[in-house]
Coordinates of C-alpha atoms in Angstrom, one line a residue:
X1189 CA 30.2 55.6 -7.7
X1190 CA 31.6 52.4 -9.0
X1191 CA 31.4 51.0 -5.5
X1192 CA 27.8 52.2 -5.0
X1193 CA 27.0 50.3 -8.6
X1194 CA 28.9 47.1 -7.5
X1195 CA 27.2 47.2 -4.0
X1196 CA 23.6 47.5 -5.8
X1197 CA 24.3 44.5 -8.5
X1198 CA 25.3 42.6 -5.3
X1199 CA 22.2 43.6 -3.6
X1200 CA 19.8 42.6 -6.7
X1201 CA 22.0 39.4 -7.2
X1202 CA 21.2 38.6 -3.3
X1203 CA 17.4 39.4 -3.7
X1204 CA 17.4 37.4 -7.0
X1205 CA 18.8 34.5 -5.3
X1206 CA 16.6 34.7 -2.3
X1207 CA 13.3 35.3 -4.6
X1208 CA 14.8 32.0 -6.6
X1209 CA 14.9 30.0 -3.3
X1210 CA 11.5 30.9 -2.2
X1211 CA 9.8 30.2 -5.5
X1212 CA 11.3 27.0 -6.0
X1213 CA 9.9 25.8 -2.8
X1214 CA 6.7 24.0 -2.5
X1215 CA 3.7 26.1 -0.8
X1216 CA 1.3 25.4 1.7
X1217 CA -2.3 23.9 0.3
X1218 CA -3.6 21.8 -2.2
X1219 CA -1.8 20.3 -5.2
X1220 CA -3.3 18.2 -8.3
X1221 CA -0.7 16.5 -10.2
X1222 CA -0.8 14.1 -13.4
X1223 CA 1.8 11.1 -14.0
X1224 CA 2.2 10.4 -17.6
X1225 CA 2.2 6.8 -18.6
X1226 CA 1.8 5.5 -22.0
X1227 CA -0.3 8.2 -23.4
X1228 CA -2.7 8.1 -20.3
X1229 CA -2.8 10.8 -17.3
X1230 CA -3.0 9.5 -14.1
X1231 CA -4.5 12.1 -11.8
X1232 CA -3.3 12.4 -7.8
X1233 CA -3.8 14.8 -5.2
X1234 CA -1.4 15.8 -2.3
X1235 CA -1.6 18.5 0.3
X1236 CA 1.2 20.6 1.6
X1237 CA 1.5 21.8 5.4
X1238 CA 4.4 23.9 7.2
X1239 CA 6.2 24.1 4.0
X1240 CA 8.5 26.8 5.3
X1241 CA 9.4 24.7 8.3
X1242 CA 11.7 21.7 9.3
X1243 CA 8.6 20.1 9.7
X1244 CA 7.2 20.2 6.1
X1245 CA 4.7 17.4 5.1
X1246 CA 3.1 16.4 2.2
X1247 CA -0.1 14.4 2.4
X1248 CA -1.0 12.3 -0.4
X1249 CA -5.1 12.1 -0.7
X1250 CA -7.1 9.1 -2.0
X1251 CA -10.5 9.5 -1.0
X1252 CA -10.5 9.7 3.0
X1253 CA -6.8 8.4 3.0
X1254 CA -4.0 11.0 3.7
X1255 CA -0.4 9.5 3.5
X1256 CA 1.9 11.6 5.4
X1257 CA 5.4 12.0 3.7
X1258 CA 8.3 13.9 5.8
X1259 CA 11.7 14.8 5.5
X1260 CA 11.4 16.9 2.4
X1261 CA 14.6 18.2 1.1
X1262 CA 16.0 21.0 -1.3
X1263 CA 18.9 20.4 -3.5
X1264 CA 19.7 23.8 -5.5
X1265 CA 16.6 23.9 -7.3
X1266 CA 15.4 20.3 -6.8
X1267 CA 12.4 19.3 -4.4
X1268 CA 12.8 15.9 -3.1
X1269 CA 10.2 14.0 -1.5
X1270 CA 11.1 10.7 0.5
X1271 CA 8.5 8.1 0.5
X1272 CA 10.2 5.8 3.1
X1273 CA 7.6 3.3 3.2
X1274 CA 8.2 2.0 -0.3
X1275 CA 11.9 3.2 -0.7
X1276 CA 11.0 5.5 -3.4
X1277 CA 10.8 9.3 -3.9
X1278 CA 9.2 12.3 -5.8
X1279 CA 11.9 14.3 -7.3
X1280 CA 11.0 17.7 -9.4
X1281 CA 11.7 21.3 -10.0
X1282 CA 9.2 24.0 -9.4
X1283 CA 9.1 26.9 -12.0
X1284 CA 6.4 29.3 -12.8
X1285 CA 4.1 27.9 -10.4
X1286 CA 4.6 24.2 -11.8
X1287 CA 6.2 21.3 -10.1
X1288 CA 7.5 18.9 -12.8
X1289 CA 9.4 15.9 -12.0
X1290 CA 9.3 12.0 -11.7
X1291 CA 8.4 9.3 -9.3
X1292 CA 11.3 7.0 -8.7
X1293 CA 11.6 3.7 -7.1
X1294 CA 15.3 3.8 -5.4
X1295 CA 15.2 0.0 -5.0
X1296 CA 15.5 -0.6 -8.9
X1297 CA 19.1 -2.1 -9.4
X1298 CA 20.6 -0.1 -12.1
X1299 CA 18.4 3.0 -11.3
X1300 CA 15.0 3.8 -12.3
X1301 CA 14.1 6.4 -15.0
X1302 CA 10.8 7.1 -13.2
X1303 CA 7.6 8.1 -13.9
X1304 CA 7.1 11.7 -15.3
X1305 CA 4.4 14.0 -13.7
X1306 CA 3.7 17.3 -13.5
X1307 CA 1.6 19.2 -10.6
X1308 CA 0.2 22.9 -9.9
X1309 CA -1.1 24.5 -6.8
X1310 CA -5.1 24.4 -7.0
X1311 CA -8.3 23.5 -5.4
X1312 CA -9.6 21.7 -8.5
X1313 CA -11.0 18.2 -8.0
X1314 CA -9.0 14.9 -9.0
X1315 CA -11.4 14.5 -12.2
X1316 CA -13.0 17.4 -14.2
X1317 CA -16.8 17.3 -13.8
X1318 CA -18.4 15.5 -16.6
X1319 CA -20.7 17.8 -18.8
X1320 CA -23.6 15.2 -18.6
X1321 CA -22.6 12.8 -15.9
X1322 CA -23.9 9.2 -16.6
X1323 CA -27.1 8.7 -14.7
X1324 CA -26.2 4.9 -13.6
X1325 CA -25.3 4.2 -10.2
X1326 CA -21.9 2.6 -9.2
X1327 CA -22.7 2.3 -5.6
X1328 CA -22.8 -1.2 -4.3
X1329 CA -20.9 -4.6 -4.9
X1330 CA -19.9 -5.8 -8.2
X1331 CA -18.1 -9.1 -9.8
X1332 CA -15.1 -7.7 -11.6
X1333 CA -13.1 -10.1 -14.1
X1334 CA -9.5 -8.8 -14.5
X1335 CA -8.4 -10.3 -18.0
X1336 CA -4.7 -10.1 -18.7
X1337 CA -3.1 -9.4 -22.4
X1338 CA -2.4 -13.3 -22.4
X1339 CA -6.1 -14.0 -21.7
X1340 CA -6.0 -15.1 -18.3
X1341 CA -9.0 -14.3 -16.0
X1342 CA -9.1 -13.6 -12.3
X1343 CA -12.5 -12.9 -10.5
X1344 CA -12.1 -9.9 -8.0
X1345 CA -15.0 -8.0 -6.3
X1346 CA -15.4 -4.2 -6.4
X1347 CA -17.4 -2.3 -3.4
X1348 CA -18.1 1.2 -4.5
X1349 CA -20.0 4.4 -2.9
X1350 CA -21.3 7.3 -4.8
X1351 CA -22.1 10.9 -3.2
X1352 CA -23.4 12.6 -6.2
X1353 CA -20.8 12.6 -9.2
X1354 CA -17.8 11.7 -6.6
X1355 CA -16.8 8.0 -6.2
X1356 CA -14.8 6.1 -3.6
X1357 CA -14.4 2.6 -2.9
X1358 CA -12.0 -0.5 -3.7
X1359 CA -11.2 -3.6 -5.2
X1360 CA -10.6 -6.8 -3.7
X1361 CA -8.6 -9.6 -5.1
X1362 CA -7.5 -12.7 -3.2
X1363 CA -4.2 -11.4 -2.5
X1364 CA -5.6 -8.1 -1.0
X1365 CA -7.3 -4.9 -2.1
X1366 CA -6.2 -2.0 -4.4
X1367 CA -6.9 0.2 -1.1
X1368 CA -8.5 3.7 -1.3
X1369 CA -9.7 4.6 -4.9
X1370 CA -11.1 8.0 -5.7
X1371 CA -12.8 9.0 -8.7
X1372 CA -15.9 10.6 -10.8
X1373 CA -18.5 9.9 -13.3
X1374 CA -17.9 10.4 -16.9
X1375 CA -20.3 11.0 -19.9
X1376 CA -20.7 7.3 -20.2
X1377 CA -19.4 5.6 -17.4
X1378 CA -16.6 6.4 -14.4
X1379 CA -13.0 6.6 -13.7
X1380 CA -10.7 5.9 -10.5
X1381 CA -7.1 6.8 -9.8
X1382 CA -4.9 6.6 -6.7
X1383 CA -1.5 7.1 -5.7
X1384 CA -0.2 6.4 -2.0
X1385 CA 3.4 6.1 -2.6
X1386 CA 3.9 2.6 -4.2
X1387 CA 2.5 2.9 -8.1
X1388 CA -0.1 5.0 -9.5
X1389 CA -3.4 3.5 -10.8
X1390 CA -5.7 4.6 -13.1
X1391 CA -9.3 2.6 -13.8
X1392 CA -11.7 3.7 -16.7
X1393 CA -14.9 2.1 -16.9
X1394 CA -18.4 2.4 -19.4
X1395 CA -21.8 1.2 -18.5
X1396 CA -23.3 -1.3 -20.5
X1397 CA -26.9 -0.7 -19.0
X1398 CA -27.4 -0.5 -15.4
X1399 CA -25.8 -3.5 -14.3
X1400 CA -22.7 -4.0 -16.4
X1401 CA -19.3 -2.6 -17.1
X1402 CA -16.3 -3.0 -19.4
X1403 CA -13.0 -1.1 -18.5
X1404 CA -9.4 -0.9 -18.3
X1405 CA -7.0 -1.0 -15.3
X1406 CA -3.7 0.8 -16.0
X1407 CA -1.0 0.6 -14.1
X1408 CA 2.8 1.7 -14.9
X1409 CA 3.5 -2.1 -15.9
X1410 CA 0.4 -2.4 -18.6
X1411 CA -3.2 -2.7 -19.1
X1412 CA -5.7 -5.3 -17.6
X1413 CA -9.2 -5.5 -19.3
X1414 CA -12.3 -5.4 -16.9
X1415 CA -15.6 -6.7 -17.1
X1416 CA -18.1 -6.0 -14.2
X1417 CA -21.6 -7.3 -13.3
X1418 CA -23.5 -6.1 -10.7
X1419 CA -23.9 -8.5 -7.7
X1420 CA -25.1 -7.8 -4.3
X1421 CA -23.7 -11.0 -3.0
X1422 CA -20.3 -10.7 -4.6
X1423 CA -17.6 -12.5 -2.7
X1424 CA -14.2 -13.8 -3.1
X1425 CA -12.8 -17.5 -2.9
X1426 CA -12.5 -18.7 0.7
X1427 CA -9.4 -17.1 1.8
X1428 CA -8.9 -20.5 4.1
X1429 CA -8.7 -22.5 0.8
X1430 CA -6.0 -21.2 -0.9
X1431 CA -3.1 -22.4 1.1
X1432 CA -2.8 -25.1 3.2
X1433 CA -0.2 -27.5 4.9
X1434 CA 1.3 -30.2 2.7
X1435 CA 0.3 -33.8 3.2
X1436 CA 2.1 -35.5 6.3
X1437 CA 2.6 -31.9 7.9
X1438 CA 0.8 -30.2 10.5
X1439 CA 3.6 -27.9 11.9
X1440 CA 6.1 -25.2 11.4
X1441 CA 9.7 -25.2 11.5
X1442 CA 11.8 -22.2 11.1
X1443 CA 14.4 -20.0 12.6
X1444 CA 15.4 -16.9 11.0
X1445 CA 16.9 -13.6 12.2
X1446 CA 15.1 -10.6 14.0
X1447 CA 16.0 -6.9 13.1
X1448 CA 19.0 -7.0 15.2
X1449 CA 20.4 -10.3 13.6
X1450 CA 19.3 -12.5 16.9
X1451 CA 18.0 -15.9 15.8
X1452 CA 14.4 -16.7 16.6
X1453 CA 12.7 -20.1 16.3
X1454 CA 9.2 -20.9 16.3
X1455 CA 10.1 -23.6 19.0
X1456 CA 11.8 -20.7 21.5
X1457 CA 10.0 -20.9 25.2
X1458 CA 8.3 -17.6 24.4
X1459 CA 5.9 -19.2 22.0
X1460 CA 5.4 -22.6 24.2
X1461 CA 1.7 -23.2 24.8
X1462 CA 0.4 -20.0 23.2
X1463 CA -1.8 -19.3 20.2
X1464 CA 0.9 -18.0 17.5
X1465 CA 0.0 -15.9 14.4
X1466 CA 2.5 -16.0 11.8
X1467 CA 2.2 -13.0 9.2
X1468 CA 3.9 -13.3 5.9
X1469 CA 4.7 -9.9 4.8
X1470 CA 7.0 -7.4 3.1
X1471 CA 7.9 -4.0 3.9
X1472 CA 7.0 -3.0 0.2
X1473 CA 3.5 -4.5 0.5
X1474 CA 0.5 -2.1 1.0
X1475 CA -1.7 -4.6 2.1
X1476 CA 0.9 -5.8 4.6
X1477 CA 1.0 -2.3 6.0
X1478 CA -2.7 -2.3 6.5
X1479 CA -2.5 -5.5 8.4
X1480 CA 0.5 -4.5 10.6
X1481 CA -1.5 -1.2 11.3
X1482 CA -4.2 -3.7 12.6
X1483 CA -2.2 -6.3 14.3
X1484 CA 0.2 -4.1 16.0
X1485 CA -2.4 -2.4 18.6
X1486 CA -4.3 -5.5 18.6
X1487 CA -1.3 -7.3 19.8
X1488 CA -0.4 -5.1 22.8
X1489 CA -4.1 -5.4 23.7
X1490 CA -4.5 -9.4 23.3
X1491 CA -0.8 -10.6 24.1
X1492 CA -1.5 -11.2 27.9
X1493 CA -4.2 -13.8 26.9
X1494 CA -1.6 -15.7 25.6
X1495 CA -1.0 -14.9 22.0
X1496 CA 2.2 -14.3 20.2
X1497 CA 2.9 -12.8 16.8
X1498 CA 5.7 -13.5 14.3
X1499 CA 6.3 -11.5 11.3
X1500 CA 7.9 -13.1 8.3
X1501 CA 9.5 -10.6 5.8
X1502 CA 10.6 -11.1 2.6
X1503 CA 12.5 -8.3 1.0
X1504 CA 13.6 -7.0 -2.2
X1505 CA 17.4 -7.5 -1.3
X1506 CA 19.0 -9.7 1.1
X1507 CA 21.7 -7.1 2.0
X1508 CA 21.7 -6.9 6.0
X1509 CA 22.1 -3.3 6.2
X1510 CA 19.1 -3.0 3.7
X1511 CA 17.1 -5.4 5.6
X1512 CA 17.8 -3.6 9.0
X1513 CA 17.1 -0.4 7.8
X1514 CA 13.6 -1.4 6.0
X1515 CA 12.5 -3.6 8.6
X1516 CA 13.5 -1.0 11.6
X1517 CA 11.5 1.7 9.6
X1518 CA 8.5 -0.4 9.4
X1519 CA 8.5 -1.3 13.2
X1520 CA 9.0 2.0 14.2
X1521 CA 6.1 3.5 11.7
X1522 CA 3.9 0.9 13.3
X1523 CA 5.1 1.1 16.8
X1524 CA 5.4 -2.9 16.3
X1525 CA 6.5 -4.8 19.6
X1526 CA 6.3 -8.3 18.3
X1527 CA 9.1 -10.1 16.4
X1528 CA 9.8 -9.2 12.8
X1529 CA 12.1 -11.6 11.1
X1530 CA 13.9 -11.5 7.8
X1531 CA 12.9 -14.9 6.1
X1532 CA 14.4 -14.2 2.5
X1533 CA 14.8 -12.2 -0.5
X1534 CA 11.6 -11.9 -2.5
X1535 CA 11.0 -14.3 -5.4
X1536 CA 9.0 -16.8 -6.8
X1537 CA 10.5 -19.5 -4.5
X1538 CA 11.1 -17.5 -1.5
X1539 CA 8.3 -18.8 0.5
X1540 CA 8.6 -22.3 -0.5
X1541 CA 12.2 -22.5 0.9
X1542 CA 11.4 -20.7 4.0
X1543 CA 8.2 -22.7 4.8
X1544 CA 8.5 -26.1 2.7
X1545 CA 5.7 -27.6 4.8
X1546 CA 3.2 -25.2 3.1
X1547 CA 1.7 -25.5 -0.2
X1548 CA 2.5 -22.4 -2.6
X1549 CA 1.7 -19.1 -0.8
X1550 CA -0.8 -17.3 -3.1
X1551 CA -0.1 -13.6 -1.8
X1552 CA 1.1 -11.1 0.4
X1553 CA -0.1 -10.8 3.2
X1554 CA -0.8 -14.5 4.5
X1555 CA -1.5 -15.2 7.9
X1556 CA -1.0 -18.8 10.0
X1557 CA -3.1 -19.6 13.0
X1558 CA -1.1 -21.8 15.3
X1559 CA -2.9 -23.6 18.1
X1560 CA -1.3 -24.0 21.9
X1561 CA 0.1 -27.5 20.8
X1562 CA 2.1 -26.0 18.0
X1563 CA -0.1 -27.2 15.1
X1564 CA -1.3 -25.0 12.3
X1565 CA -5.0 -25.0 12.2
X1566 CA -5.8 -22.0 9.5
X1567 CA -3.9 -20.2 6.8
X1568 CA -5.7 -17.0 5.5
X1569 CA -4.6 -15.8 2.2
X1570 CA -4.6 -11.9 1.6
X1571 CA -6.2 -9.1 3.8
X1572 CA -9.1 -6.8 3.3
X1573 CA -8.1 -3.8 4.7
X1574 CA -9.9 -0.1 5.8
X1575 CA -10.7 0.9 2.2
X1576 CA -13.0 -2.1 1.7
X1577 CA -15.4 -1.0 4.5
X1578 CA -17.7 -3.9 5.5
X1579 CA -15.3 -6.4 4.2
X1580 CA -12.9 -5.0 6.6
X1581 CA -15.2 -5.2 9.6
X1582 CA -16.0 -8.7 8.6
X1583 CA -12.5 -9.8 8.5
X1584 CA -12.1 -8.4 12.0
X1585 CA -14.8 -10.2 13.1
X1586 CA -13.6 -13.5 11.8
X1587 CA -10.0 -13.0 13.1
X1588 CA -11.1 -12.3 16.7
X1589 CA -13.4 -15.4 16.5
X1590 CA -10.7 -17.8 15.3
X1591 CA -8.5 -16.6 18.1
X1592 CA -11.1 -17.0 20.8
X1593 CA -11.7 -20.5 19.6
X1594 CA -8.1 -21.2 19.6
X1595 CA -7.6 -19.6 23.3
X1596 CA -10.7 -21.7 24.7
X1597 CA -9.0 -25.0 23.6
X1598 CA -7.5 -27.1 26.5

C-alpha cells in the first residue's frame, strides 16, 4: 500500500511538472501586449507559429510588416525570444494565460533593466475602437514639426493611409523614417504604435480642425511635442545637400578590415574604373537594414555592369569578436555579397575620423556615389524605406538614375 501511495504521488508530481511545462510555453496564435513606459501603454502585436517545435517563430506585427524572431528558448519557467538583429531579447514568464516580462537590450554596458510588458493571447486589435471616432481623415501628406523638450525643432514629413478606423503609414526624417506605424482613430484624433525589435514607439495626436493637429511622440527616452499641418506637397530638405566633400577634396581614401579581418582599401584593383557606392551603416540601425535589403539583391543584378558597393559599418563596440558576430549575422540575414567593413566604434566623431574628407555625416544610412575616375559625385543622407510608400518608389527611381548616369560617363 505504501509503495502504491508513493508511486501515485510520483505520478502526480510528474504530471504536474508536465502540465507546468506546457502551460509555461507560448501558444500558437495572435498575442497582444503592452509596454509600460512612464505611465503610458505602448501596445504591440505578435503572432506565434510552430510553438511546440524547434522551428518556433514569433512574428512582430506592424501594419503590413511581419518581423520574424527565431531561436526561442525556455529556461525553467522563463521564455527567451532573441532579437538578433538588434542584439536584444524579450524575456518573461507565462502564468495563467499572461506573458509578463521585459524587453532587454543586451548591448548596454553594465546591464539593461529593460522595459516591462504584459501580453495575452487574443485576437483583439492593437487599439480599442473609439466609441465615437473622429470624423477628420488623417490620410495624405503632412508637415510635422518635432519639438524637443529644449525647444529645438525638426521639420519632418508624415504620410498616412486610412482604411475605416485603421491607420497605417510612417514619418520621414532627414536621417530616415520611423518605418511601419499602425494605429487607429480616437474620439478627437489618432494614435499609433510600433515595435519591430529595436525600441517601442507611441504617437498620440488631436485634430485642430481638418488640416492641423497637435500631439506627442513617446519613446523609452522621453517625449517630443508634435505639430502637424496637412500639405499635399510636404517634402524634406534635399537629401543631397546635407553632407558634402570639404573644400579641396573630391576623393575618399580609406582602408578598413572586412568581416574576416582582411584589409580592404578603396584603392584596391577591384574598384578601379568602376562606379562605387559607399554605404555608411550600422547593424543596429533599422533604416540601414532597409537599405541593405534593397542594395543586396540590387548588387547581384547590377554588379556586372561595373558597379561595386562597400558598406562602412560603425558599431556599438569595437571588440573584434562582437564586430564579427554582428556583421556576419547581418550579411547572412540579407545574403549580402559585397564588402562590409568595420570603420569604427559608434560615436559623435566616428565618421569624422573614418572619412575626414567629408563634412559632418548627418545620419545613418548615408550613401556616397563615386564615379569611375574615383571622384565623389553625390552624397545622399538617409533612406526612405518601404514603409514610406511613394517616397520609397521615388528613392529607387532616383537611385537608379544616378547610377545609370555615372555608368554612361566615359
